[in-house]
Amino acid sequence: NAGVTQTPKFQVLKTGQSMTLQCAQDMNHNSMYWYRQDPGMGLRLIYYSASEGTTDKGEVPNGYNVSRLNKREFSLRLESAAPSQTSVYFCASRGDLQPQHFGDGTRLSIL
Amino acid sequence: GENVEQHPSTLSVQEGDSAVIKCTYSDSASNYFPWYKQELGKGPQLIIDIRSNVGEKKDQRIAVTLNKTAKHFSLHITETQPEDSAVYFCAASSPLTGGGNKLTFGTGTQLKVEL
């Protein structure tokens, strides 16, 4: 009963490096989301995918790209990491008329 | 867009006392209001939610109230226990143009239940 699984759990990058955060859900949910969480700012939506094959920008999309690989998987890519992208990243999924379920996050530090 | 304000940012109560966290929202189109509990090193976990056609909902020691006219909603925890210590987030849900819904979160309340 995994729910939403995020990998990796921790990552340290140097400025300018690229990486992809992975997210997979096993609940057959249509919608998937990427958030970042910074101290004192709650969770802010980066990108979302309302259904397989569609993606849209959220509140803070600059510096990120996403791919909805299939119904289960939704990845977040940082092409050229910047210190301002140091954060905790959460993936969530949601079925129709259901609440969002969150993974346990990826803690990303960019030096 | 939607804006959600949450107060207080920290709350300390004695075990057995009640705790109340309050949120306001700005977008009258928001129609769903979940509350999440986040423990250290974990993702947010849904603890209770309420839809805009309901004024109050209760689940054991937890209750949520909604005042649509005033655009505010509150979380009430009675008979608090040490395991209630965590960060609590309110959120307001509004429809997205691309489909699905968008959650706008408050900035969180650190609740500490002292023995």
XYZ file of C-alpha atoms in Angstrom:
226
model
C 0.000 0.000 0.000
C 2.655 2.507 -1.092
C 0.478 5.495 -2.121
C 2.766 8.223 -3.509
C 6.471 7.348 -3.739
C 9.166 9.972 -4.298
C 12.815 9.384 -5.155
C 15.384 10.353 -4.101
C 14.663 11.341 -0.479
C 17.732 13.594 -0.241
C 19.973 15.212 -2.843
C 22.788 17.745 -2.862
C 23.619 19.506 -6.127
C 26.068 22.126 -7.271
C 24.809 25.276 -8.958
C 24.237 24.610 -12.654
C 23.786 20.854 -12.355
C 20.610 19.196 -13.568
C 18.504 16.484 -12.022
C 15.096 14.844 -12.193
C 12.876 14.169 -9.209
C 10.724 11.094 -9.640
C 7.171 10.519 -8.409
C 4.929 7.479 -8.806
C 1.460 6.712 -7.446
C -0.332 3.378 -7.286
C -3.864 4.645 -6.630
C -4.912 5.035 -10.282
C -5.360 8.788 -9.778
C -5.840 11.068 -12.759
C -4.323 14.253 -11.316
C -0.769 14.732 -10.096
C 1.000 17.773 -8.636
C 4.432 19.094 -7.704
C 4.850 21.521 -4.782
C 7.780 23.125 -3.065
C 7.809 23.870 0.654
C 9.927 26.673 2.066
C 10.070 27.842 5.702
C 7.221 30.196 6.556
C 5.635 29.938 3.105
C 3.526 26.807 3.170
C 3.374 24.694 0.018
C 3.381 26.347 -3.395
C 2.271 24.670 -6.604
C 4.984 24.345 -9.275
C 3.260 22.290 -11.987
C 0.298 19.990 -12.218
C -1.125 17.361 -14.542
C -4.895 17.063 -14.547
C -4.767 13.868 -16.579
C -2.330 11.692 -18.493
C -0.919 13.651 -21.425
C -1.533 17.138 -20.013
C 0.617 19.438 -17.893
C 0.148 23.056 -16.784
C 2.031 25.700 -14.863
C 1.227 26.433 -11.267
C 2.199 29.353 -9.068
C 6.023 29.079 -9.273
C 7.031 27.239 -12.502
C 10.164 29.181 -13.471
C 13.295 27.004 -13.594
C 11.365 23.732 -13.727
C 9.969 21.343 -16.317
C 7.722 18.330 -15.882
C 6.822 15.147 -17.710
C 3.713 13.038 -17.194
C 5.305 9.805 -18.348
C 2.151 7.725 -17.917
C -0.791 7.662 -15.534
C 1.409 6.537 -12.619
C 4.478 8.727 -13.017
C 5.070 12.480 -12.949
C 8.650 13.779 -12.920
C 10.077 17.218 -12.126
C 13.277 18.377 -13.797
C 15.684 21.131 -12.824
C 17.732 21.916 -15.938
C 20.240 24.260 -14.285
C 19.923 24.232 -10.515
C 20.153 27.505 -8.582
C 20.550 28.062 -4.800
C 17.031 29.568 -4.744
C 15.714 26.118 -5.625
C 16.913 24.674 -2.332
C 13.682 23.383 -0.840
C 11.631 20.356 0.057
C 9.674 19.083 -2.935
C 6.404 17.208 -2.555
C 4.478 15.251 -5.127
C 0.749 14.651 -4.692
C -1.954 12.791 -6.546
C -5.723 13.018 -6.536
C -8.591 10.915 -7.781
C -11.896 12.403 -8.904
C -13.780 13.990 -5.992
C -11.022 12.891 -3.619
C -8.440 14.802 -1.543
C -4.816 15.129 -2.542
C -2.440 12.492 -1.177
C 1.172 13.494 -0.636
C 4.486 11.667 -0.761
C 7.138 12.129 1.935
C 9.162 14.609 -0.067
C 12.609 15.105 -1.586
C 14.967 17.349 0.365
C 17.114 19.190 -2.164
C 20.103 21.380 -1.350
C 21.885 23.392 -4.021
C 25.314 24.749 -3.181
C -5.669 34.225 -7.428
C -6.561 32.655 -4.119
C -4.856 33.827 -0.939
C -5.082 31.898 2.320
C -4.011 33.376 5.639
C -3.504 31.186 8.690
C -3.177 32.105 12.379
C -1.492 31.612 14.731
C 1.909 30.543 13.401
C 2.717 28.802 16.692
C 0.385 27.475 19.373
C 1.303 25.892 22.674
C -1.361 24.196 24.818
C -1.452 21.958 27.849
C -2.407 18.336 27.352
C -6.179 17.992 27.563
C -6.874 21.575 26.506
C -8.451 22.582 23.198
C -6.610 24.105 20.254
C -8.102 26.343 17.569
C -6.449 27.332 14.294
C -8.069 29.876 12.011
C -7.820 30.523 8.276
C -9.288 33.054 5.889
C -9.510 32.816 2.103
C -10.113 35.370 -0.625
C -11.613 33.563 -3.629
C -15.372 33.043 -3.377
C -15.056 30.274 -6.021
C -13.154 28.067 -3.557
C -15.414 25.183 -2.632
C -13.358 22.660 -0.676
C -11.258 23.163 2.440
C -8.938 20.397 3.667
C -6.717 20.408 6.738
C -3.383 18.601 6.728
C -1.105 17.510 9.544
C 2.605 17.322 8.845
C 5.023 15.519 11.131
C 8.765 16.047 10.972
C 10.287 14.502 7.861
C 6.941 13.442 6.437
C 4.512 14.687 3.838
C 1.215 16.366 4.763
C -1.522 13.949 5.794
C -5.210 14.817 5.436
C -6.972 14.883 8.806
C -10.338 16.412 7.947
C -11.990 18.337 5.141
C -15.187 20.260 4.485
C -17.089 21.262 1.375
C -18.699 24.634 0.846
C -22.250 23.305 1.211
C -21.584 22.251 4.828
C -21.073 24.498 7.852
C -19.456 22.050 10.262
C -17.925 18.596 10.266
C -16.672 16.520 13.163
C -14.488 13.433 13.414
C -13.867 12.289 16.994
C -11.667 14.988 18.625
C -11.327 17.065 15.458
C -13.877 19.464 14.004
C -13.868 22.036 11.230
C -16.239 24.968 10.830
C -16.798 27.044 7.709
C -18.325 30.503 7.344
C -18.713 31.128 3.619
C -20.039 34.646 4.052
C -17.026 35.750 6.045
C -14.671 33.489 4.054
C -13.110 31.865 7.070
C -12.763 28.341 8.407
C -11.316 26.914 11.583
C -9.861 23.684 12.943
C -10.782 22.661 16.480
C -8.923 19.930 18.350
C -10.343 18.929 21.727
C -8.659 16.954 24.519
C -5.244 17.480 22.955
C -2.607 14.783 23.331
C 1.190 14.896 22.873
C 0.841 13.031 19.564
C -1.174 15.989 18.236
C 2.078 18.004 18.207
C 2.855 18.760 14.547
C 2.501 21.454 11.893
C -1.054 21.957 10.652
C -1.900 23.469 7.269
C -5.220 24.730 6.022
C -5.931 24.916 2.306
C -8.587 26.195 -0.064
C -9.407 24.437 -3.309
C -10.470 26.163 -6.478
C -10.946 24.839 -10.026
C -8.034 24.912 -12.468
C -8.519 25.970 -16.098
C -6.693 22.830 -17.228
C -8.940 20.587 -15.167
C -8.689 19.270 -11.649
C -8.358 21.541 -8.647
C -5.678 23.735 -7.139
C -4.916 23.802 -3.432
C -3.681 27.094 -1.997
C -2.097 26.511 1.396
C -1.826 28.629 4.497
C 1.630 29.134 5.988
C 1.147 26.556 8.743
C 0.698 26.416 12.516
C 3.242 24.675 14.726
C 1.163 23.073 17.497
C 2.944 21.929 20.636
C 1.053 19.968 23.274
C 2.857 20.110 26.590
C 2.547 17.548 29.351
